[in-house]
Amino acid sequence: MQTVSENKCFGGVQGVYSHESEVCGGEMTFGLYMPPQASRGPVPLLWFLSGLTCTHENAMTKAGAQAYAAEAGIALVFPDTSPRAAEAADDEAFDLGKGAGFYVNATQDPWASHYRMWDYVSDELAALLFENFAVDSDRQSITGHSMGGHGALTLAMRLPGRFKSVSAFAPIAHPTRSDWGRKQFSAYLGEDETAWREHDSTLLMHDLGFDGPVLVDQGGDDQFLDLLMPEQLAEAMTARRQHGTFRMQPGYDHSYFFISTFMGEHVRFHAEALGVA
């Protein structure tokens, strides 16, 4: 692992690090904020998974999460959204290939050799963090935006016991029925739609639910509402009587202005579940 940069931030350290990823077949970069409390021992960890076209840098610099994390004593990790190796397959479209890993393990050529973002987030990067930084593997929560909200919800529901809480900003909520999902799942996972089901948070909410609290914020003026299909997730949460909250926020769009407005509430939501509120 190499240190790309480290900057003092709200009494802690905002770092950027790179490492060779076995599962993604090349160098990967991630951001990690360590709050000042980490100097005294392991702290809880909040994952932030980003959306289409993003890298580790977008949420790290735009979401405004570090101030709230420093107050609560929570570490923040910002993974990349796809493999970045020169030889990794790519596509001219913004919503397929680099920047659009969709947090799945691809099974189809030419994607399968590098696009294993599920294993990268759930196993490889997690192990690297616990080995090298003062973060507590028993106290993790997860959040994300858009494609990353999809990833956060599916990881939380399919890995019971891993995360104390899950939240999402404008998640791609029903990808098996949306153009943001069907296109990518066809490419990465093949045409057998039964393989897609385990990556659809609406279907997983019906089938599994989450063993902790859920918070979802959706902008009422989001320009991608028809692709996100938030009403499907809200209905599934209601049908399951899931412990959670779904909020439509009038006037807000899909941007980081929306995320930064409610970021403090999300960090405090996770802090309570992690026992540091």
mmCIF file of N, CA and C in Angstrom, residues 117-176:
data_model
loop_
_atom_site.group_PDB
_atom_site.id
_atom_site.type_symbol
_atom_site.label_atom_id
_atom_site.label_comp_id
_atom_site.label_asym_id
_atom_site.label_seq_id
_atom_site.Cartn_x
_atom_site.Cartn_y
_atom_site.Cartn_z
ATOM 1 N N MET A 117 -16.155 -5.797 -8.243
ATOM 2 C CA MET A 117 -16.271 -4.776 -7.213
ATOM 3 C C MET A 117 -16.973 -5.273 -5.956
ATOM 4 N N TRP A 118 -17.825 -6.279 -6.083
ATOM 5 C CA TRP A 118 -18.444 -6.858 -4.877
ATOM 6 C C TRP A 118 -17.364 -7.436 -3.968
ATOM 7 N N ASP A 119 -16.499 -8.278 -4.529
ATOM 8 C CA ASP A 119 -15.432 -8.870 -3.723
ATOM 9 C C ASP A 119 -14.448 -7.819 -3.245
ATOM 10 N N TYR A 120 -14.206 -6.805 -4.068
ATOM 11 C CA TYR A 120 -13.262 -5.773 -3.673
ATOM 12 C C TYR A 120 -13.742 -5.036 -2.426
ATOM 13 N N VAL A 121 -15.002 -4.601 -2.426
ATOM 14 C CA VAL A 121 -15.513 -3.850 -1.291
ATOM 15 C C VAL A 121 -15.745 -4.750 -0.083
ATOM 16 N N SER A 122 -16.383 -5.890 -0.303
ATOM 17 C CA SER A 122 -16.800 -6.717 0.831
ATOM 18 C C SER A 122 -15.639 -7.469 1.479
ATOM 19 N N ASP A 123 -14.600 -7.794 0.708
ATOM 20 C CA ASP A 123 -13.518 -8.631 1.236
ATOM 21 C C ASP A 123 -12.148 -7.959 1.174
ATOM 22 N N GLU A 124 -11.673 -7.657 -0.036
ATOM 23 C CA GLU A 124 -10.276 -7.257 -0.176
ATOM 24 C C GLU A 124 -9.978 -5.918 0.484
ATOM 25 N N LEU A 125 -10.738 -4.888 0.157
ATOM 26 C CA LEU A 125 -10.480 -3.582 0.756
ATOM 27 C C LEU A 125 -10.771 -3.606 2.248
ATOM 28 N N ALA A 126 -11.826 -4.308 2.647
ATOM 29 C CA ALA A 126 -12.140 -4.407 4.070
ATOM 30 C C ALA A 126 -10.959 -5.003 4.847
ATOM 31 N N ALA A 127 -10.384 -6.098 4.341
ATOM 32 C CA ALA A 127 -9.249 -6.732 5.019
ATOM 33 C C ALA A 127 -8.052 -5.791 5.098
ATOM 34 N N LEU A 128 -7.819 -5.044 4.022
ATOM 35 C CA LEU A 128 -6.705 -4.096 4.002
ATOM 36 C C LEU A 128 -6.877 -3.023 5.069
ATOM 37 N N LEU A 129 -8.098 -2.515 5.211
ATOM 38 C CA LEU A 129 -8.365 -1.475 6.201
ATOM 39 C C LEU A 129 -8.152 -1.986 7.613
ATOM 40 N N PHE A 130 -8.675 -3.170 7.906
ATOM 41 C CA PHE A 130 -8.590 -3.689 9.271
ATOM 42 C C PHE A 130 -7.152 -4.053 9.645
ATOM 43 N N GLU A 131 -6.347 -4.381 8.655
ATOM 44 C CA GLU A 131 -4.956 -4.745 8.916
ATOM 45 C C GLU A 131 -4.076 -3.521 9.134
ATOM 46 N N ASN A 132 -4.402 -2.406 8.482
ATOM 47 C CA ASN A 132 -3.473 -1.284 8.450
ATOM 48 C C ASN A 132 -3.921 -0.037 9.199
ATOM 49 N N PHE A 133 -5.178 0.015 9.608
ATOM 50 C CA PHE A 133 -5.684 1.229 10.246
ATOM 51 C C PHE A 133 -6.464 0.865 11.511
ATOM 52 N N ALA A 134 -6.607 1.860 12.390
ATOM 53 C CA ALA A 134 -7.285 1.646 13.677
ATOM 54 C C ALA A 134 -8.793 1.754 13.498
ATOM 55 N N VAL A 135 -9.355 0.801 12.759
ATOM 56 C CA VAL A 135 -10.801 0.735 12.580
ATOM 57 C C VAL A 135 -11.308 -0.595 13.134
ATOM 58 N N ASP A 136 -12.508 -0.560 13.670
ATOM 59 C CA ASP A 136 -13.099 -1.696 14.381
ATOM 60 C C ASP A 136 -13.984 -2.484 13.419
ATOM 61 N N SER A 137 -13.574 -3.705 13.090
ATOM 62 C CA SER A 137 -14.324 -4.527 12.135
ATOM 63 C C SER A 137 -15.688 -4.934 12.659
ATOM 64 N N ASP A 138 -15.907 -4.856 13.971
ATOM 65 C CA ASP A 138 -17.195 -5.218 14.548
ATOM 66 C C ASP A 138 -18.186 -4.058 14.562
ATOM 67 N N ARG A 139 -17.736 -2.876 14.167
ATOM 68 C CA ARG A 139 -18.621 -1.704 14.146
ATOM 69 C C ARG A 139 -18.497 -1.015 12.792
ATOM 70 N N GLN A 140 -19.321 -1.495 11.845
ATOM 71 C CA GLN A 140 -19.341 -0.932 10.502
ATOM 72 C C GLN A 140 -20.767 -0.553 10.113
ATOM 73 N N SER A 141 -20.880 0.517 9.348
ATOM 74 C CA SER A 141 -22.130 0.897 8.710
ATOM 75 C C SER A 141 -21.808 1.306 7.277
ATOM 76 N N ILE A 142 -22.848 1.499 6.463
ATOM 77 C CA ILE A 142 -22.604 1.749 5.040
ATOM 78 C C ILE A 142 -23.661 2.684 4.471
ATOM 79 N N THR A 143 -23.213 3.555 3.568
ATOM 80 C CA THR A 143 -24.101 4.468 2.871
ATOM 81 C C THR A 143 -23.596 4.633 1.446
ATOM 82 N N GLY A 144 -24.363 5.331 0.614
ATOM 83 C CA GLY A 144 -23.933 5.550 -0.754
ATOM 84 C C GLY A 144 -24.939 6.370 -1.527
ATOM 85 N N HIS A 145 -24.530 6.776 -2.729
ATOM 86 C CA HIS A 145 -25.338 7.656 -3.562
ATOM 87 C C HIS A 145 -25.576 7.019 -4.920
ATOM 88 N N SER A 146 -26.837 7.003 -5.366
ATOM 89 C CA SER A 146 -27.194 6.556 -6.715
ATOM 90 C C SER A 146 -26.738 5.113 -6.939
ATOM 91 N N MET A 147 -25.812 4.855 -7.874
ATOM 92 C CA MET A 147 -25.271 3.505 -8.020
ATOM 93 C C MET A 147 -24.669 3.023 -6.709
ATOM 94 N N GLY A 148 -24.054 3.937 -5.958
ATOM 95 C CA GLY A 148 -23.496 3.572 -4.661
ATOM 96 C C GLY A 148 -24.554 3.307 -3.611
ATOM 97 N N GLY A 149 -25.706 3.985 -3.710
ATOM 98 C CA GLY A 149 -26.818 3.653 -2.817
ATOM 99 C C GLY A 149 -27.331 2.259 -3.091
ATOM 100 N N HIS A 150 -27.411 1.915 -4.373
ATOM 101 C CA HIS A 150 -27.734 0.533 -4.762
ATOM 102 C C HIS A 150 -26.737 -0.433 -4.132
ATOM 103 N N GLY A 151 -25.437 -0.138 -4.254
ATOM 104 C CA GLY A 151 -24.428 -1.022 -3.696
ATOM 105 C C GLY A 151 -24.518 -1.143 -2.192
ATOM 106 N N ALA A 152 -24.733 -0.006 -1.506
ATOM 107 C CA ALA A 152 -24.821 -0.031 -0.052
ATOM 108 C C ALA A 152 -25.983 -0.890 0.421
ATOM 109 N N LEU A 153 -27.147 -0.723 -0.189
ATOM 110 C CA LEU A 153 -28.325 -1.487 0.220
ATOM 111 C C LEU A 153 -28.161 -2.981 -0.049
ATOM 112 N N THR A 154 -27.617 -3.322 -1.212
ATOM 113 C CA THR A 154 -27.484 -4.752 -1.529
ATOM 114 C C THR A 154 -26.419 -5.417 -0.669
ATOM 115 N N LEU A 155 -25.316 -4.748 -0.428
ATOM 116 C CA LEU A 155 -24.295 -5.312 0.466
ATOM 117 C C LEU A 155 -24.854 -5.504 1.871
ATOM 118 N N ALA A 156 -25.583 -4.510 2.366
ATOM 119 C CA ALA A 156 -26.113 -4.600 3.727
ATOM 120 C C ALA A 156 -27.083 -5.762 3.878
ATOM 121 N N MET A 157 -27.965 -5.929 2.896
ATOM 122 C CA MET A 157 -28.972 -6.986 3.027
ATOM 123 C C MET A 157 -28.398 -8.371 2.782
ATOM 124 N N ARG A 158 -27.398 -8.487 1.923
ATOM 125 C CA ARG A 158 -26.846 -9.807 1.608
ATOM 126 C C ARG A 158 -25.719 -10.232 2.537
ATOM 127 N N LEU A 159 -25.257 -9.329 3.390
ATOM 128 C CA LEU A 159 -24.209 -9.670 4.359
ATOM 129 C C LEU A 159 -24.743 -9.446 5.769
ATOM 130 N N PRO A 160 -25.708 -10.255 6.201
ATOM 131 C CA PRO A 160 -26.328 -10.021 7.511
ATOM 132 C C PRO A 160 -25.302 -10.062 8.634
ATOM 133 N N GLY A 161 -25.423 -9.103 9.531
ATOM 134 C CA GLY A 161 -24.511 -9.025 10.664
ATOM 135 C C GLY A 161 -23.281 -8.185 10.407
ATOM 136 N N ARG A 162 -22.996 -7.858 9.154
ATOM 137 C CA ARG A 162 -21.788 -7.083 8.847
ATOM 138 C C ARG A 162 -21.948 -5.614 9.234
ATOM 139 N N PHE A 163 -23.097 -5.024 8.893
ATOM 140 C CA PHE A 163 -23.296 -3.592 9.072
ATOM 141 C C PHE A 163 -24.378 -3.326 10.110
ATOM 142 N N LYS A 164 -24.118 -2.356 10.981
ATOM 143 C CA LYS A 164 -25.081 -1.996 12.019
ATOM 144 C C LYS A 164 -26.247 -1.184 11.470
ATOM 145 N N SER A 165 -26.024 -0.468 10.364
ATOM 146 C CA SER A 165 -27.052 0.385 9.773
ATOM 147 C C SER A 165 -26.696 0.606 8.315
ATOM 148 N N VAL A 166 -27.702 1.008 7.533
ATOM 149 C CA VAL A 166 -27.487 1.316 6.117
ATOM 150 C C VAL A 166 -28.328 2.529 5.756
ATOM 151 N N SER A 167 -27.746 3.408 4.942
ATOM 152 C CA SER A 167 -28.510 4.530 4.417
ATOM 153 C C SER A 167 -28.153 4.723 2.948
ATOM 154 N N ALA A 168 -28.958 5.523 2.266
ATOM 155 C CA ALA A 168 -28.725 5.761 0.839
ATOM 156 C C ALA A 168 -29.285 7.109 0.442
ATOM 157 N N PHE A 169 -28.586 7.746 -0.476
ATOM 158 C CA PHE A 169 -29.042 8.973 -1.115
ATOM 159 C C PHE A 169 -29.428 8.626 -2.552
ATOM 160 N N ALA A 170 -30.692 8.807 -2.899
ATOM 161 C CA ALA A 170 -31.176 8.601 -4.265
ATOM 162 C C ALA A 170 -30.650 7.310 -4.877
ATOM 163 N N PRO A 171 -30.883 6.156 -4.246
ATOM 164 C CA PRO A 171 -30.335 4.906 -4.776
ATOM 165 C C PRO A 171 -31.027 4.458 -6.056
ATOM 166 N N ILE A 172 -30.292 3.756 -6.900
ATOM 167 C CA ILE A 172 -30.911 3.030 -8.008
ATOM 168 C C ILE A 172 -31.636 1.848 -7.352
ATOM 169 N N ALA A 173 -32.923 2.005 -7.164
ATOM 170 C CA ALA A 173 -33.664 1.158 -6.231
ATOM 171 C C ALA A 173 -34.212 -0.123 -6.837
ATOM 172 N N HIS A 174 -34.398 -0.162 -8.150
ATOM 173 C CA HIS A 174 -35.017 -1.341 -8.763
ATOM 174 C C HIS A 174 -34.337 -1.614 -10.115
ATOM 175 N N PRO A 175 -33.036 -1.923 -10.089
ATOM 176 C CA PRO A 175 -32.262 -1.980 -11.331
ATOM 177 C C PRO A 175 -32.680 -3.077 -12.300
ATOM 178 N N THR A 176 -33.330 -4.117 -11.828
ATOM 179 C CA THR A 176 -33.762 -5.163 -12.764
ATOM 180 C C THR A 176 -34.899 -4.695 -13.656
#
